[in-house]
Short mmCIF file of C-alpha atoms in Angstrom, two decimals:
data_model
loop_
_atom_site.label_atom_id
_atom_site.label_comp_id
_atom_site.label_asym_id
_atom_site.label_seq_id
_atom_site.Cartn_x
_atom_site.Cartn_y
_atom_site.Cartn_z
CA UNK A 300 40.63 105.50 103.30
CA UNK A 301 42.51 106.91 105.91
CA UNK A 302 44.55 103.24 106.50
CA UNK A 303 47.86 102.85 105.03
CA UNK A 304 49.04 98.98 104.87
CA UNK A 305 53.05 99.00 106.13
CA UNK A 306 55.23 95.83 106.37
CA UNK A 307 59.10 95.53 107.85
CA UNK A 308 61.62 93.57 106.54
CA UNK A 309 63.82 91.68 109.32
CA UNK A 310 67.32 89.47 107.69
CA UNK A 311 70.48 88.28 108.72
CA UNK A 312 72.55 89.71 106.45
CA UNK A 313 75.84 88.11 105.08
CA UNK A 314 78.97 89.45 103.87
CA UNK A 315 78.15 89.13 100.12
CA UNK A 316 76.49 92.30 98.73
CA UNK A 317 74.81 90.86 95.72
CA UNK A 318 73.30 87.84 97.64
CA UNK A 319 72.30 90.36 100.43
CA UNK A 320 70.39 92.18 97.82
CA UNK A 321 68.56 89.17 96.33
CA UNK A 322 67.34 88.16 99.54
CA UNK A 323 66.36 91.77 99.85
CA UNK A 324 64.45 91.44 96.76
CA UNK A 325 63.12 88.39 97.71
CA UNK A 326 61.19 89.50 100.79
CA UNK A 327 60.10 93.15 98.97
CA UNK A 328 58.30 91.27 96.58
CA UNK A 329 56.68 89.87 99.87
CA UNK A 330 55.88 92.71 101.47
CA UNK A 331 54.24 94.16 98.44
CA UNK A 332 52.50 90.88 98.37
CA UNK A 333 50.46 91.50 101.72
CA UNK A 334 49.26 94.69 99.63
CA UNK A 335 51.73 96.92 101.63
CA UNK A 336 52.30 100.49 100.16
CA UNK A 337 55.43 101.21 102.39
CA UNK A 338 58.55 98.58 103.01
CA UNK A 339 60.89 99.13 105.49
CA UNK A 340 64.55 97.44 104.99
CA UNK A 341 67.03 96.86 108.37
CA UNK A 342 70.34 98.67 108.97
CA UNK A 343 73.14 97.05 107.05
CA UNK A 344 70.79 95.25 105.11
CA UNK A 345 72.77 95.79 102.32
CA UNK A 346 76.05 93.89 103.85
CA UNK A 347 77.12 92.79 107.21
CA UNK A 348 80.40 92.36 106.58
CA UNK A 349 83.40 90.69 108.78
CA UNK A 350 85.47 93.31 109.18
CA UNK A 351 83.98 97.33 110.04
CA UNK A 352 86.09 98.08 106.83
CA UNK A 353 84.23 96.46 104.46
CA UNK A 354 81.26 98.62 103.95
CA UNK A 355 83.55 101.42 103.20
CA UNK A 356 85.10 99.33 99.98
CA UNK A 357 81.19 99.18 99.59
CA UNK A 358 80.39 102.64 99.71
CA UNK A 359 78.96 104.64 97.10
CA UNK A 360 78.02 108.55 95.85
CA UNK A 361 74.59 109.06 95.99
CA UNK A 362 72.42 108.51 92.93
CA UNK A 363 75.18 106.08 92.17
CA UNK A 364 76.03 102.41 92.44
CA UNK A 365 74.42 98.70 92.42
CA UNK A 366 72.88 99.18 95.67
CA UNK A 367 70.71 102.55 95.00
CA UNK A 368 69.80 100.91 91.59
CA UNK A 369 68.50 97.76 93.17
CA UNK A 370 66.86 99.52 95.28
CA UNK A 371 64.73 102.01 92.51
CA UNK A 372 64.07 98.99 90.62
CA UNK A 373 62.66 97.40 93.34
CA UNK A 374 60.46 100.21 94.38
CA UNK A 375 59.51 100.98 90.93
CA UNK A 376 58.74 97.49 90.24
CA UNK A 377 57.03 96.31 92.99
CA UNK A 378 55.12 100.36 93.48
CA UNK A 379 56.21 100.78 96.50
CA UNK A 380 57.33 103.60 98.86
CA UNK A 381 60.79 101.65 99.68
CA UNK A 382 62.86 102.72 103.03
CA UNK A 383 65.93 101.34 102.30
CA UNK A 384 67.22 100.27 105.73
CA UNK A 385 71.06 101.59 106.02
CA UNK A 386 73.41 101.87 103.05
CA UNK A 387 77.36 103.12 103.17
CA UNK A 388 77.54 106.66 101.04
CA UNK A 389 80.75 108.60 100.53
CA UNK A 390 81.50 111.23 102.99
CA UNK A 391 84.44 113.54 103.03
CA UNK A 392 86.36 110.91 104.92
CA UNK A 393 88.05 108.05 102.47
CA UNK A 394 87.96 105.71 105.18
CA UNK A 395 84.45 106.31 106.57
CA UNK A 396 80.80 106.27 105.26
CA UNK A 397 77.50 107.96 106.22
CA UNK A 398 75.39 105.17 107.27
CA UNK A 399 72.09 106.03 105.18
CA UNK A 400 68.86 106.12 104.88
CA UNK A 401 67.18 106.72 101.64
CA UNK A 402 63.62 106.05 100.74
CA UNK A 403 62.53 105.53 97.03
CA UNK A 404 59.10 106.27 95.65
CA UNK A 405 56.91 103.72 93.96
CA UNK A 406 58.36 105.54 90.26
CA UNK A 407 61.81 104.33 91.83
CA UNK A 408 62.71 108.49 92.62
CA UNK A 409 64.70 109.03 95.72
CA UNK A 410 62.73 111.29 97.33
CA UNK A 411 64.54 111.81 100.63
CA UNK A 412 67.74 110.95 102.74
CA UNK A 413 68.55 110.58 106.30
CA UNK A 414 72.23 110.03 107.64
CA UNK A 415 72.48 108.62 111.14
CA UNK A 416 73.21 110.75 114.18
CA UNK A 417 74.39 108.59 117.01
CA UNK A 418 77.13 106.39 116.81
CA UNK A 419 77.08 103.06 118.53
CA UNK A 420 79.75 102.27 121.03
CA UNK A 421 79.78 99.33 123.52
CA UNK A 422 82.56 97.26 124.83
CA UNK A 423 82.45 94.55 127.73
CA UNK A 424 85.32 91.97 127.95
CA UNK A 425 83.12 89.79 124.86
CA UNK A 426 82.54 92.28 122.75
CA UNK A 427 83.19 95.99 121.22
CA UNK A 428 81.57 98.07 118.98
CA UNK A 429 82.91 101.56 118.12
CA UNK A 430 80.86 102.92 114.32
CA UNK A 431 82.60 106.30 114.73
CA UNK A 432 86.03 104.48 113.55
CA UNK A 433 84.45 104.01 109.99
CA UNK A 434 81.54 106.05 110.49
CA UNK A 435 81.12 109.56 109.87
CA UNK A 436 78.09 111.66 112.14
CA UNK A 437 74.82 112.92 110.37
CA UNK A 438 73.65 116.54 111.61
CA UNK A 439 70.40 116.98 109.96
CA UNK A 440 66.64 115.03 111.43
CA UNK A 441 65.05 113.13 108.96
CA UNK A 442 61.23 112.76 107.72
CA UNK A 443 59.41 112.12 104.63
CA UNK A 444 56.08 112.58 103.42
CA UNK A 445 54.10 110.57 100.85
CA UNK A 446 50.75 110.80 99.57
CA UNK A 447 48.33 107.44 99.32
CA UNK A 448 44.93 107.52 97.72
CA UNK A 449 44.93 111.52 98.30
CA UNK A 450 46.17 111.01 102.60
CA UNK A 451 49.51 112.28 103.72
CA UNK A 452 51.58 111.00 105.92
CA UNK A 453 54.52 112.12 107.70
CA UNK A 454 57.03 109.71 109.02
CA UNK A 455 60.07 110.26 110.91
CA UNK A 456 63.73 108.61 109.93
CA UNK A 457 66.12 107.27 112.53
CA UNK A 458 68.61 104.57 112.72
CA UNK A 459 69.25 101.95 115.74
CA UNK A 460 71.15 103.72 118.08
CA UNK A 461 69.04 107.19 117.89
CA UNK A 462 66.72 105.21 119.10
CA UNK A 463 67.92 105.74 122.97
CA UNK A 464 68.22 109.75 122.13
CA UNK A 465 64.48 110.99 122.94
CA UNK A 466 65.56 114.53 122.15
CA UNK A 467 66.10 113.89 118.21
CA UNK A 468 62.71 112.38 117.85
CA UNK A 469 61.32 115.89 119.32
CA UNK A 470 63.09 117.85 117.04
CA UNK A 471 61.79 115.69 114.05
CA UNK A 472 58.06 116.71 115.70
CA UNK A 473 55.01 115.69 114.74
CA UNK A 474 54.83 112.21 113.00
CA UNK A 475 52.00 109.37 111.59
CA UNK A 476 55.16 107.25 112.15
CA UNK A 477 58.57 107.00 113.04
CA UNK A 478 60.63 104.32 110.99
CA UNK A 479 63.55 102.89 112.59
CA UNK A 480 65.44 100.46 110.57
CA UNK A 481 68.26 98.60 113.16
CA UNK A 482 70.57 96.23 114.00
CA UNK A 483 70.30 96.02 117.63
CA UNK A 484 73.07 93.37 119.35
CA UNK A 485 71.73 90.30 121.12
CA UNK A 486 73.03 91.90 124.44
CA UNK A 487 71.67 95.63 124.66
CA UNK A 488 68.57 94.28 122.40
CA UNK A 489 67.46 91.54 125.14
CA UNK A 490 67.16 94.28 127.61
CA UNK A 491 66.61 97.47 126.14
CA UNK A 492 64.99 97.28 122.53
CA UNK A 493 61.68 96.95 123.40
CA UNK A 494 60.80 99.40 126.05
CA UNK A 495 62.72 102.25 124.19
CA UNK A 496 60.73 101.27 120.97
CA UNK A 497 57.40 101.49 123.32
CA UNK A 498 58.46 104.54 125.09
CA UNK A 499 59.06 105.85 121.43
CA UNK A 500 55.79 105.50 120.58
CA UNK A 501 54.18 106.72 123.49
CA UNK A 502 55.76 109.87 124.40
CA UNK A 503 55.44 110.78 120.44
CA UNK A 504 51.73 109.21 120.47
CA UNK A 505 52.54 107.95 116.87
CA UNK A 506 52.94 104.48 115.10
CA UNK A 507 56.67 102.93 115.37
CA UNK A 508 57.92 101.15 112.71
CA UNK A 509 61.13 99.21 113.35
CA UNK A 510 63.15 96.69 111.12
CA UNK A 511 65.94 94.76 112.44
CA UNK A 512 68.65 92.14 111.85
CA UNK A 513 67.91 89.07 113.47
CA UNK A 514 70.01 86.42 114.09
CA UNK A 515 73.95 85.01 114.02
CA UNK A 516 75.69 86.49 111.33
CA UNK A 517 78.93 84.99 109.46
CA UNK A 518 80.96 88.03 111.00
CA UNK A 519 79.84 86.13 114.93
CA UNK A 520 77.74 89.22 115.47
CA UNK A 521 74.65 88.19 117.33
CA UNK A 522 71.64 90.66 116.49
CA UNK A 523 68.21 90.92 118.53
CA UNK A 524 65.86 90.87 116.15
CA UNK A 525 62.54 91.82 117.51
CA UNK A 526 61.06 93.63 114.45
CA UNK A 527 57.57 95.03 115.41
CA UNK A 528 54.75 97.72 114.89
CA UNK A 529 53.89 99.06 117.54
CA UNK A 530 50.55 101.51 118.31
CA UNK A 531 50.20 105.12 119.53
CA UNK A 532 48.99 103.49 122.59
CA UNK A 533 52.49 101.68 123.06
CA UNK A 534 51.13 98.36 122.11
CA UNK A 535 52.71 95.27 120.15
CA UNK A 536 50.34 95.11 116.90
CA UNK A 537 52.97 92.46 115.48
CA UNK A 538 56.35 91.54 116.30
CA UNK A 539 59.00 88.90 114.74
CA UNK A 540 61.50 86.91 116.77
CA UNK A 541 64.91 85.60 115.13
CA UNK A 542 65.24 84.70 111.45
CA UNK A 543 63.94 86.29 108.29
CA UNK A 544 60.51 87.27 107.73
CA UNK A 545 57.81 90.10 107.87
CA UNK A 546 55.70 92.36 109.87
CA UNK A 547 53.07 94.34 108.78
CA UNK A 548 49.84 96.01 109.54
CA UNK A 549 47.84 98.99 109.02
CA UNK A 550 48.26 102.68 110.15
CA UNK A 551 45.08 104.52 110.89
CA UNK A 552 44.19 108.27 111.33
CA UNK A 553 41.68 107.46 113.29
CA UNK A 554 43.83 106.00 116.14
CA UNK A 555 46.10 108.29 116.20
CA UNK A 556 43.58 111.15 116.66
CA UNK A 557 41.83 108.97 119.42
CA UNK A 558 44.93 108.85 121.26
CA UNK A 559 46.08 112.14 120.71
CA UNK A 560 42.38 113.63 122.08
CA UNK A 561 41.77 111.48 124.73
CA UNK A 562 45.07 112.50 126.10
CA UNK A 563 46.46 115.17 124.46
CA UNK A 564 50.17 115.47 125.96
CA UNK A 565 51.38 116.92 123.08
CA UNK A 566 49.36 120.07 123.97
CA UNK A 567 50.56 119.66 127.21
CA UNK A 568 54.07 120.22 126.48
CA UNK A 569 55.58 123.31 128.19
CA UNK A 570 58.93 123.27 126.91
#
């Protein structure tokens, strides 16, 4: 079969780590439940907490800590490739984090890492936002590729804000899917999520796969929500308003080479 069954996780995470993670747990078991061989978690899944600070008191070395060993449990228990939305890792900065992405094979192995790029800054007279004062830069693309039933696929890793930085999802190149866990604020999200997640798809003529917080959190952050699948063809296969829940679907080689040959701008690329 050349079909791979996905499903995205959207939450509203609180402050509280270890009931983050349950409800994290909770809606994996889900998502395996729809039969899907790939989960996708949200940025900050993990905690969203009321201060910036708190996820680096949270933060942890890789390979180590409650969070990562949730997380290979989960994946190991459930057999499932698990892309675990954003977590805080140690960088060389004691009062920052890397805001990662790690995905876990169904034996609960991490088998790669992606640390995000762009950091998010936004201020109007309601609200600010400014992840490089606890948040240290990634320099390094991100994919992963897993085997199902003898198919590979290749999927590209990015995190929220990349998401309006075409150029990085060019140098990842060519992708079955590009994952895109998030948590997009209520004001850029209403306006601007969407399209970029379409143009995403289209200009890459691949499968997006984005997972997002959704709701009012205890911190008075306001998220967008939105999560979705969308097509190579830049259409909506399913999509999730506010609130918890799931998304899924199916990715299929044959749609992607349909796309890709009845208009192959890929080829067409001159620079």
């Amino acid at each position: 079969m050349s079909e791979l069954r996905v499903c995205s996780i959207q939450m509203v995470s609180t402050p509280v780590l270890a009931e983050n993670l349950d409800r994290a747990a909770y809606w994996v078991a889900e998502a395996a439940a729809t039969g899907a061989k790939l989960v996708l978690l949200p940025e900050y899944f993990c905690l969203m907490g009321l201060a910036d600070t708190d996820k680096v008191k949270a933060r942890e070395k890789l390979g180590h800590g409650p969070i990562q060993e949730r997380l290979s449990s989960l994946a190991k228990q459930h057999g499932v490739f698990l892309v675990a939305g954003t977590i805080p890792l140690e960088c060389s900065d004691p009062n920052k984090v890397l805001n990662t992405s790690l995905v876990f094979n169904p034996d609960g192995t991490q088998i790669a890492r992606y640390d995000k790029i762009h950091l998010f800054g936004f201020q109007t007279n309601e609200e600010r936002y400014q992840e490089s004062e606890t948040i240290a830069p990634g320099d390094q693309p991100g994919s992963v590729s897993i085997s199902v039933d003898g198919v590979e696929w290749r999927f590209g890793l990015s995190i929220c804000y990349d998401l309006r930085f075409p150029e990085l999802y060019r140098a990842i190149g060519l992708v079955d899917c590009h994952l895109i866990p998030a948590a997009f604020t209520y004001t850029t999200g209403k306006d601007h999520w969407d399209i970029l997640l379409r143009a995403r798809a289209i200009e890459n003529q691949c499968y997006v796969l984005a997972s997002a917080q959704g709701g009012l959190h205890q911190n008075q952050r306001r998220t967008w929500g939105n999560t979705m699948l969308i097509d190579p063809w830049g259409q909506v296969v399913s999509a999730l308003g506010q609130g918890e829940g799931l998304v899924h679907g199916v990715l299929s080689k044959e749609q992607l080479n349909a796309v890709r040959s009845k208009l192959p701008a890929l080829h067409h690329r001159t620079m």
